[in-house]
Steps between C-alpha positions, in 0.01 A plus 500: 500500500487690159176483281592235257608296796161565654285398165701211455436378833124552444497379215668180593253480801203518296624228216519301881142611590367429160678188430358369881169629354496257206591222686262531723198616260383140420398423841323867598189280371545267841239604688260535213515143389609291769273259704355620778624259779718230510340133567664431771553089611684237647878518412695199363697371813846584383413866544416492881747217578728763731192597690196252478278616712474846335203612298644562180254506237654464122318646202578569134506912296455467110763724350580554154780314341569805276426798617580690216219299366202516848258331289678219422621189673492471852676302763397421842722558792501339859442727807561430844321665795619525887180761564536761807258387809533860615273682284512858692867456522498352102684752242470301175702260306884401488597336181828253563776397315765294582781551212613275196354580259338162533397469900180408602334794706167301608642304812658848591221596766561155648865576511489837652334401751711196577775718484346767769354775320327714742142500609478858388605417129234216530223743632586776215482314202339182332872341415468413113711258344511395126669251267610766199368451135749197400565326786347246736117514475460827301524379150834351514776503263743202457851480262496144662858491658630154627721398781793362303526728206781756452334783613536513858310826646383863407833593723786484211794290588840585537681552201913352552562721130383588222439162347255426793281800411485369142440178622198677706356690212419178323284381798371810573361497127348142503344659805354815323367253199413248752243794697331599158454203378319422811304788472171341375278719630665872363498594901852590542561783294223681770692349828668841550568722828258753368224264423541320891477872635141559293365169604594658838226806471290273320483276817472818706196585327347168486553503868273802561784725634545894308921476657707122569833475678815268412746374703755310253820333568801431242335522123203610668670862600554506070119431476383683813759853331282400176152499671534792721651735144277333301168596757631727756130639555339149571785350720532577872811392678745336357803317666799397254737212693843369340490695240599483120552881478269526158162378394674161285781321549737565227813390444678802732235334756641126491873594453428650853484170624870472493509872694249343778736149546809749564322700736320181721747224482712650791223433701516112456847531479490645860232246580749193377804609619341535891431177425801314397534248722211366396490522110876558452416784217771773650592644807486864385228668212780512236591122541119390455478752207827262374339181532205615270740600251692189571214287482343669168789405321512146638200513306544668204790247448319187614143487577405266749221318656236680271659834570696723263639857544234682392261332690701543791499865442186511479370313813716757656360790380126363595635379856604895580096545487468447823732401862259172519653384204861545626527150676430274188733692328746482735465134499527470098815662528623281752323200301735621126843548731447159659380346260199376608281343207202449695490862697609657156202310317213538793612881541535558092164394494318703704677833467478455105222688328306306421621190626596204282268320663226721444134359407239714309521834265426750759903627446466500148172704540708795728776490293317547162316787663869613638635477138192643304433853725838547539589462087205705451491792704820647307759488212786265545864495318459206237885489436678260717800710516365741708425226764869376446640837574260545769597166679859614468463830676279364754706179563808714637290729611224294757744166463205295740233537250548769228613272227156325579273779525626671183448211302272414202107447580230358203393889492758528250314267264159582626297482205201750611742785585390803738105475501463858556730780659618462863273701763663779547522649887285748578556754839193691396255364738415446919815470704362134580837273416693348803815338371687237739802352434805272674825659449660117460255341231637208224201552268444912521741713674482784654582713173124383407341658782696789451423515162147534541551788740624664277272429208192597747641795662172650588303189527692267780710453777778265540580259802799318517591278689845363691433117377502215297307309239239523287139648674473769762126566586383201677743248308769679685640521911512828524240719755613843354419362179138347624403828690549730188307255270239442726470865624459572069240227430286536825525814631582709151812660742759529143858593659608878451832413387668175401596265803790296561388190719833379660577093595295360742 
């Protein structure tokens, strides 16, 4: 490498390093001003339902609202607490996050240990869960979405042409006006990526702890890429699961969506078409991957039974999350070919997100969080002709989804803009970042896993794994998988090379 090559290098790597620097600045003051202890106390009983007869304790960590501004407002955010009953064997903390943005993190001790998570995890750390400034019971945020009105998730819908992106832009607008005029309290300008990840060290701190681990799933590998850049001398381990392959999801991120349906749909085609006798979807992959094209534009042409094309799409796209989810759409599918009001209807209903039927704001809540960190953490194209030719390109080429996933969101209209600049990734720091990731995954392929390889070359370790779905640590089947994780977490073993976990 010649000299100019060199500086330029350097000098890239130390706008990184500064740039990582500033964000971070605000919070250096954590451990100066933040309370002592948490208050720990009874939880509400939503938060333990998975696991009642655990001792999680909940508390609440006063964070700034601005922290560009530490002297200003402040928010209170809700903690949750599985502590460690092994304190010789007790390392510190793990901070959880379960994606969106806009999931709850608070019944995520519960859940883990519903799910299995071993004793050893449980015996290292006090599992932490939080509900994330905006959502749930952490000073929420609300655009107050509806059942019934046009906009019909944070997921665009598929786009038929041109004229359906249009027709998208205008909802996606009343959307964007709809979230700021909502914003009554000025909080959603500071729901941001960056701003989750300092609330992060500032619950470390309030905590007691001088280092915090993360293990984050979905969004939360964005926000756990963020935290560990951001603070790479105050976090410990971190494991990154299903990953978004940058630290926001941008508009590269969510056109991957259409990538990840391409790559996992063979698997439920595979799954249907063993099963043909029974739901009479195809005898062979290719034939089932005909009857959802078939059926789509059965739709598109002539919604029926509270069902439409797009909606159809996109029940499709959320049922790939997951093999338990393969039956009841199997049995849609058979319900739209038959004919079947009733099945149609029933099935419609619950696979739908969120349901027609649904009661209370709790959606609206996740979604405005969904809509307001997402439109915030970067810039997005304001001219809807780069979404048409987008939805073109990505229609021909991801046909199952890409004219979907390319399609218009209210970022376009968002009327705070980018709060502050992205968090840049930085690999200048402990080798402490285990990255796990599904090879077949609807919502982040593989390519997002890989991507963060690459972006932490120094700093992590990649495992990937020969399955399907969404979730691999714990949420996942595979022992490979569980070993590694575990090994990381409990033990502090980090693989020596990347590892390929093959089908169980």
């Amino acid at each position: 490498m010649d000299h100019k090559r060199r500086r330029s290098r350097a000098l890239a790597l130390t706008v990184v390093i500064v740039l990582a620097g500033l964000l971070a600045a605000t919070p250096a003051v954590a451990d100066r001003d933040a309370a002592s202890e948490v208050v720990w106390g009874a939880c509400p009983k939503d938060v333990t339902a998975a696991a009642p007869d655990l001792d999680v304790q909940c508390g609440t960590v006063r964070v700034p609202l601005d922290y560009a501004e530490p002297d200003g407002a402040r928010i209170n955010l809700m903690v949750s607490r599985l502590a460690s009953d092994k304190p010789k064997k007790r390392r510190g903390v793990l901070l959880l996050n379960p994606g969106g943005p806009g999931g709850s993190a608070l019944t995520m001790p519960a859940t883990l240990v519903d799910l299995g998570i071993p004793s050893k995890v449980l015996d290292s750390y006090d599992l932490i869960g939080m509900d994330t400034r905006g959502f749930g019971r952490s000073a929420p945020i609300d655009c107050k979405f509806t059942v019934g009105q046009d906009y019909i998730g944070n997921i665009p819908p598929y786009a038929v042409d041109d004229a359906a992106v249009l027709a998208q832009a205008k909802i996606a607008k009343d959307v964007a006006d709809q979230c700021a005029a909502n914003d009554v309290d000025g909080r959603m300008a500071h729901i941001t990526t960056a701003n989750t990840a300092r609330d992060l060290d500032r619950i470390r701190a309030a905590l007691g702890e001088k280092k915090a681990s993360f293990f984050g799933l979905s969004y939360g590998s964005a926000l756990g890429a963020a935290y560990a850049s951001m603070f790479p001398d105050t976090t410990d381990r971190i494991l990154i699961d299903s990953n978004l392959g940058d630290t926001a999801l941008d508009p590269a991120g969510i056109r991957r969506y259409a990538l990840g349906m391409e790559q996992t749909f063979p698997d439920f085609a595979k799954w249907a078409a063993a099963r043909h006798s029974s739901y009479g979807l195809g005898r062979t992959a290719r034939e089932v991957r005909q009857t959802y094209f078939t059926l789509a534009q059965r739709l598109d042409e002539k919604p029926a039974y509270g069902l439409d094309g797009r909606q159809f799409r996109s029940v499709a796209f959320g049922s790939l999350f997951g093999e338990r989810r393969y039956g009841q759409l199997a049995q849609l599918w058979e319900g739209i070919k038959d004919e079947d009001q009733p099945a149609v209807e029933r099935l419609a209903a619950k696979l739908q997100t969120p349901s027609p039927s649904a009661e209370g704001a709790s959606y609206s809540n996740s979604w405005s969080v969904f809509l307001t960190v997402t439109c915030n953490d970067v810039k997005w194209p304001s001219d809807v002709q780069t979404y048409q030719r987008n939805v073109a390109a990505d229609r021909h080429r991801y046909p199952l989804f890409g004219a979907a996933a390319a399609n218009i969101l209210p970022c376009a209209f968002w009327r705070f803009g980018q709060s502050e600049p992205q968090v840049p990734i930085n690999d200048e720091g402990p080798s402490n970042i285990l990255i796990m990731q599904n090879r077949r995954d609807p919502v982040t392929p593989l390519l997002g896993g890989e991507l963060f390889r690459e972006k932490f070359p120094n700093r992590s370790r990649l495992v990937s794994v020969d399955g399907s779905g969404h979730g691999v640590y714990v949420f996942g089947r595979n022992a490979c998988a569980l070993n590694v994780g575990t090994e990381w977490l409990a033990d502090g073993v980090m693989p020596k090379k990347d590892v390929t976990c093959r089908h169980d």
